[in-house]
Coordinates of C-alpha atoms in Angstrom, one line a residue:
M1 CA 17.2 -17.5 -37.1
T2 CA 15.1 -14.5 -36.0
R3 CA 17.1 -12.1 -33.9
F4 CA 15.0 -11.3 -30.8
V5 CA 15.5 -8.2 -28.7
V6 CA 13.6 -7.5 -25.6
I7 CA 13.6 -4.0 -24.0
G8 CA 12.6 -3.5 -20.4
E9 CA 13.5 -3.8 -16.8
A10 CA 15.6 -6.4 -15.0
L11 CA 15.6 -5.7 -11.3
I12 CA 15.8 -6.9 -7.8
D13 CA 12.5 -7.8 -6.0
L14 CA 13.0 -7.4 -2.2
I15 CA 10.3 -9.3 -0.3
V16 CA 9.8 -8.2 3.3
R17 CA 7.2 -8.8 6.0
E18 CA 5.4 -5.9 7.6
E19 CA 5.7 -5.6 11.4
A20 CA 2.6 -5.2 13.6
D21 CA 3.1 -1.4 13.7
G22 CA 3.2 -1.1 9.9
T23 CA 6.9 -0.7 9.6
F24 CA 9.3 -3.2 8.0
D25 CA 13.0 -4.0 8.2
A26 CA 14.5 -4.3 4.7
S27 CA 17.6 -6.1 6.1
K28 CA 15.3 -9.1 6.9
G29 CA 14.0 -9.3 3.4
T30 CA 14.7 -11.8 0.6
E31 CA 16.1 -10.6 -2.7
V32 CA 15.3 -12.3 -6.0
V33 CA 16.0 -11.3 -9.6
G34 CA 12.9 -10.2 -11.4
G35 CA 11.4 -8.0 -14.1
S36 CA 8.7 -8.9 -16.6
P37 CA 10.8 -8.3 -19.7
L38 CA 13.7 -10.4 -18.3
N39 CA 11.1 -13.2 -17.7
V40 CA 9.9 -12.9 -21.3
A41 CA 13.4 -13.0 -22.7
A42 CA 14.3 -16.0 -20.6
G43 CA 11.1 -17.8 -21.7
V44 CA 11.7 -17.2 -25.4
S45 CA 15.4 -18.3 -25.0
Q46 CA 14.4 -21.5 -23.3
L47 CA 12.1 -22.3 -26.2
G48 CA 14.9 -22.1 -28.7
Y49 CA 15.4 -18.5 -29.7
P50 CA 18.4 -16.9 -28.1
T51 CA 17.4 -13.5 -27.0
E52 CA 19.1 -10.1 -26.2
L53 CA 17.9 -7.8 -23.4
A54 CA 18.3 -4.1 -23.4
T55 CA 17.9 -3.0 -19.8
W56 CA 19.3 -0.7 -17.2
F57 CA 21.3 -1.5 -14.1
A58 CA 24.4 -0.4 -12.3
Q59 CA 27.8 -2.0 -11.9
D60 CA 27.1 -3.4 -8.5
D61 CA 26.5 -6.8 -6.7
R62 CA 22.8 -6.7 -7.5
A63 CA 23.5 -6.2 -11.1
Q64 CA 26.0 -9.1 -11.1
R65 CA 23.2 -11.4 -9.9
I66 CA 20.9 -10.2 -12.7
K67 CA 23.7 -10.9 -15.2
E68 CA 24.2 -14.4 -13.8
V69 CA 20.5 -15.2 -14.1
A70 CA 20.4 -13.9 -17.6
A71 CA 23.5 -15.9 -18.6
A72 CA 22.0 -19.1 -17.1
Q73 CA 19.0 -18.6 -19.4
N74 CA 21.1 -17.8 -22.5
V75 CA 19.9 -14.2 -22.5
A76 CA 22.6 -11.8 -23.8
I77 CA 22.7 -8.3 -22.1
I78 CA 23.1 -5.6 -24.7
P79 CA 26.2 -3.5 -24.1
G80 CA 25.6 -0.2 -22.3
S81 CA 22.9 -1.7 -20.1
D82 CA 25.1 -1.3 -17.0
E83 CA 25.3 2.5 -17.0
A84 CA 22.7 3.2 -14.3
T85 CA 23.6 5.0 -11.1
R86 CA 21.9 2.2 -9.1
T87 CA 20.2 -1.1 -9.8
T88 CA 16.4 -0.8 -9.5
V89 CA 14.8 -2.4 -6.5
A90 CA 11.1 -3.2 -6.1
T91 CA 10.2 -3.8 -2.5
A92 CA 7.2 -6.0 -1.9
I93 CA 5.9 -5.4 1.6
L94 CA 3.6 -8.3 2.7
D95 CA 1.0 -7.7 5.4
S96 CA -0.2 -10.4 7.9
E97 CA -2.6 -11.8 5.2
G98 CA 0.1 -11.9 2.5
R99 CA -1.2 -8.9 0.6
A100 CA 1.6 -6.8 -0.9
R101 CA 2.1 -3.1 -1.3
Y102 CA 5.1 -1.9 -3.4
E103 CA 7.8 0.7 -3.1
F104 CA 10.2 1.3 -6.0
D105 CA 13.6 2.8 -6.2
V106 CA 14.0 3.1 -10.0
D107 CA 16.7 4.3 -12.3
W108 CA 15.5 3.8 -15.9
N109 CA 16.9 4.3 -19.4
I110 CA 18.0 2.0 -22.2
P111 CA 21.2 1.7 -24.3
E112 CA 21.2 2.0 -28.0
I113 CA 20.5 -1.2 -29.9
P114 CA 23.5 -2.4 -31.9
D115 CA 22.7 -3.0 -35.6
P116 CA 19.0 -2.2 -35.1
A117 CA 18.3 -3.1 -38.8
G118 CA 19.2 -6.7 -38.0
V119 CA 16.6 -7.1 -35.4
G120 CA 13.8 -9.5 -36.5
H121 CA 11.4 -9.1 -33.6
M122 CA 11.3 -6.7 -30.7
H123 CA 9.3 -7.1 -27.5
I124 CA 8.6 -4.3 -25.1
G125 CA 6.7 -4.1 -21.9
S126 CA 5.9 -3.0 -18.4
Y127 CA 6.9 0.4 -16.9
G128 CA 10.0 0.7 -19.1
A129 CA 7.7 1.6 -22.0
T130 CA 6.2 4.6 -20.2
L131 CA 8.7 5.8 -17.6
E132 CA 11.0 8.6 -18.7
P133 CA 13.7 9.2 -19.7
G134 CA 13.9 5.6 -21.1
A135 CA 10.4 5.7 -22.6
T136 CA 11.4 8.1 -25.3
R137 CA 14.2 5.8 -26.4
V138 CA 11.8 2.8 -26.3
L139 CA 9.4 4.6 -28.6
R140 CA 12.1 5.6 -31.0
A141 CA 13.3 1.9 -31.1
V142 CA 9.8 0.7 -31.7
K143 CA 9.1 3.1 -34.5
R144 CA 12.2 1.9 -36.3
Q145 CA 11.4 -1.7 -35.7
A146 CA 7.8 -1.4 -36.9
I147 CA 9.3 -0.7 -40.4
N148 CA 12.1 -3.3 -40.3
G149 CA 10.4 -6.3 -38.6
T150 CA 7.7 -7.1 -36.0
V151 CA 6.9 -5.8 -32.5
S152 CA 5.0 -7.2 -29.5
Y153 CA 3.9 -5.3 -26.4
D154 CA 2.6 -6.1 -22.9
P155 CA 1.6 -2.9 -21.1
N156 CA 1.8 -4.8 -17.8
A157 CA 0.4 -1.9 -15.8
R158 CA 2.4 -0.9 -12.7
P159 CA 0.0 1.6 -10.9
D160 CA 2.6 2.4 -8.2
L161 CA 5.0 3.8 -10.9
M162 CA 2.5 4.9 -13.6
E163 CA 0.5 6.8 -11.0
S164 CA -2.7 7.1 -13.0
P165 CA -4.2 5.8 -16.3
E166 CA -4.5 9.4 -17.6
K167 CA -0.7 9.8 -17.4
V168 CA 0.2 6.7 -19.5
V169 CA -2.8 5.7 -21.6
E170 CA -1.9 8.0 -24.6
R171 CA 1.7 6.5 -24.8
I172 CA 0.3 3.0 -24.3
E173 CA -2.1 3.4 -27.2
E174 CA 0.7 4.9 -29.3
L175 CA 2.8 1.8 -28.7
I176 CA -0.2 -0.5 -29.4
A177 CA -0.7 1.1 -32.7
L178 CA 2.9 0.4 -33.7
S179 CA 2.8 -3.3 -32.5
D180 CA 1.8 -6.5 -34.3
V181 CA 1.0 -8.5 -31.2
V182 CA -0.4 -7.0 -28.0
K183 CA -1.1 -9.0 -24.8
A184 CA -2.5 -7.6 -21.5
S185 CA -4.2 -9.1 -18.5
D186 CA -7.8 -8.3 -17.4
E187 CA -6.2 -6.5 -14.4
D188 CA -4.3 -4.2 -16.7
I189 CA -7.5 -3.4 -18.6
E190 CA -9.5 -2.8 -15.5
W191 CA -6.9 -0.3 -14.3
L192 CA -6.4 1.5 -17.6
Y193 CA -10.1 1.6 -18.5
P194 CA -12.1 1.1 -15.3
D195 CA -15.5 1.7 -16.8
T196 CA -15.1 -0.2 -20.1
P197 CA -15.8 -3.9 -20.7
V198 CA -12.8 -6.0 -21.6
E199 CA -14.4 -7.0 -24.9
K200 CA -14.8 -3.4 -26.0
V201 CA -11.2 -2.6 -25.1
I202 CA -10.0 -5.6 -27.2
R203 CA -12.0 -4.4 -30.2
D204 CA -10.8 -0.8 -29.8
W205 CA -7.2 -1.9 -29.6
I206 CA -7.4 -4.0 -32.7
K207 CA -8.7 -1.0 -34.6
L208 CA -5.5 0.9 -33.6
G209 CA -3.4 -1.4 -35.8
P210 CA -2.2 -4.7 -34.2
S211 CA -2.8 -7.9 -36.0
M212 CA -3.4 -9.8 -32.8
V213 CA -4.7 -8.7 -29.4
I214 CA -4.9 -11.1 -26.4
V215 CA -6.3 -10.5 -22.9
T216 CA -5.5 -13.2 -20.3
R217 CA -8.1 -13.8 -17.7
G218 CA -6.5 -16.2 -15.3
P219 CA -8.7 -19.3 -14.7
W220 CA -11.1 -18.1 -17.4
G221 CA -8.4 -18.5 -20.1
A222 CA -7.6 -15.8 -22.8
Y223 CA -9.6 -13.8 -25.2
V224 CA -8.0 -13.5 -28.7
K225 CA -8.9 -11.1 -31.5
L226 CA -7.3 -11.2 -34.9
E227 CA -7.5 -8.3 -37.4
N228 CA -8.6 -10.7 -40.1
E229 CA -11.3 -12.5 -38.0
R230 CA -14.8 -11.1 -37.3
D231 CA -15.3 -12.9 -34.1
M232 CA -13.3 -13.3 -30.8
L233 CA -11.8 -16.6 -29.7
V234 CA -11.6 -18.0 -26.1
V235 CA -8.6 -20.2 -25.4
D236 CA -9.0 -22.3 -22.2
P237 CA -6.2 -22.5 -19.7
L238 CA -4.2 -25.6 -18.9
N239 CA -5.6 -27.6 -16.0
V240 CA -2.7 -27.8 -13.5
A241 CA -2.1 -27.8 -9.8
L242 CA -1.3 -24.2 -8.9
A243 CA 1.9 -23.4 -7.1
D244 CA 1.8 -19.6 -7.6
T245 CA 1.0 -17.2 -10.5
V246 CA 4.4 -15.4 -10.5
G247 CA 5.5 -14.9 -14.1
A248 CA 2.4 -16.5 -15.7
G249 CA 1.7 -13.7 -18.1
D250 CA 5.3 -13.4 -19.1
S251 CA 5.5 -17.2 -19.8
F252 CA 2.3 -16.9 -21.8
M253 CA 3.9 -14.1 -23.9
A254 CA 7.1 -16.1 -24.4
G255 CA 5.3 -19.2 -25.5
L256 CA 3.2 -17.2 -27.9
L257 CA 6.1 -15.3 -29.4
A258 CA 8.2 -18.5 -29.9
G259 CA 5.1 -20.2 -31.4
L260 CA 4.3 -17.4 -33.8
T261 CA 7.9 -17.2 -34.9
K262 CA 8.1 -20.9 -35.6
L263 CA 4.9 -20.6 -37.8
G264 CA 6.5 -17.7 -39.7
Y265 CA 4.3 -14.9 -38.4
L266 CA 7.0 -12.9 -36.6
G267 CA 10.5 -11.7 -37.5
S268 CA 10.4 -9.8 -40.8
P269 CA 8.2 -7.5 -42.9
E270 CA 7.0 -10.5 -44.8
A271 CA 6.0 -12.2 -41.5
K272 CA 4.2 -9.0 -40.5
A273 CA 2.1 -9.2 -43.7
R274 CA 1.3 -12.9 -43.1
L275 CA 0.1 -12.3 -39.6
R276 CA -2.2 -9.5 -40.9
E277 CA -3.9 -12.2 -43.0
A278 CA -3.9 -15.0 -40.5
K279 CA -7.0 -16.8 -39.3
F280 CA -7.5 -18.5 -35.9
A281 CA -6.7 -21.9 -37.4
D282 CA -3.4 -20.6 -38.6
V283 CA -2.2 -19.5 -35.2
L284 CA -3.9 -22.0 -32.9
T285 CA -0.7 -24.0 -32.2
A286 CA 1.0 -20.8 -31.0
L287 CA -1.9 -20.0 -28.8
H288 CA -1.8 -23.5 -27.3
Q289 CA 1.9 -23.2 -26.7
A290 CA 1.3 -20.0 -24.8
V291 CA -1.3 -21.7 -22.7
I292 CA 1.0 -24.7 -22.0
T293 CA 4.0 -22.5 -21.0
A294 CA 1.9 -20.4 -18.7
G295 CA 0.4 -23.6 -17.2
L296 CA 3.8 -25.1 -16.6
T297 CA 5.0 -21.8 -15.0
V298 CA 2.1 -21.6 -12.5
S299 CA 2.7 -25.2 -11.5
H300 CA 6.2 -24.3 -10.3
D301 CA 7.3 -21.7 -7.7
G302 CA 8.4 -18.4 -9.1
A303 CA 8.9 -17.3 -12.7
Y304 CA 9.8 -20.7 -14.2
A305 CA 10.7 -20.8 -17.9
P306 CA 9.6 -24.2 -19.5
S307 CA 11.7 -26.1 -22.0
P308 CA 10.5 -27.4 -25.4
A309 CA 10.7 -30.9 -24.0
E310 CA 8.2 -30.0 -21.3
V311 CA 5.9 -28.4 -23.8
A312 CA 6.1 -31.6 -26.0
D313 CA 5.3 -33.8 -23.0
V314 CA 2.1 -31.8 -22.4
I315 CA 1.1 -32.2 -26.0
T316 CA 1.8 -35.9 -25.9
T317 CA -0.6 -36.2 -22.9
D318 CA -3.3 -34.1 -24.7
P319 CA -2.8 -34.2 -28.6
R320 CA -5.6 -31.6 -29.0
L321 CA -3.1 -29.0 -27.9
A322 CA -0.8 -29.8 -31.0

């Protein structure tokens, strides 16, 4: 079985309501475990591929909650991930209309990956790939992995931490060039390249080196470009009753990675070569699984990780998704 390693943040989201005078009381907030890479790791694990997470938190009560959530999802925390001085907290401050602004208290690095040559697939994403000092270690791990197996990347832009596109776009494009699969949202693209159409960004990224580039567009589905296809494919979303969109992109990524691995397109140098030659027809079931898992997630509250049985039930209802 392919050894999956995800690198990125696992943190605490503190959700608070803003007072009429613009202040907020953190003691009245609700704390939940979060982090895009943790969500992806949980999603891949739920779909049958036990996953390891290299992250960064302290040895405190908040970290204990993170470890409990990871264990419940069969995600193993890589040793050394608990050496931070404090566990990162992302405070989401909601105004009277439910709009959020964020404040971050971040401590970020990553531990060394044990037996790195034994990793079949590595996923990276979010601010952990661009925020120092951890970003340098992430890049080193990705360069090694690009030779030994396959890599996926979700830039998952965080403007509050990344500050400006100019500060991060060079590193993001360097990581894209080392990756086999890249997924971003149209909101990520708009922030990184505000004056460039999504379609042009997709074509520019595929020229950097990935075999597959996907941009998710919410209710408009996802655009997919393969290195070995001339044209671009649009994959429609699943028609579901929306609960919320928390974790939708992470669930899409998890479903895609599990699907591509099952098809033999991720997890080794040989899989890398096969993905380079793939056509849309070869990867359509993986794309459909990504759509299904994302659809199941948005039909639940929070960053829900669907099971293989739930995915199979959707396909039974609509065999065109097989």
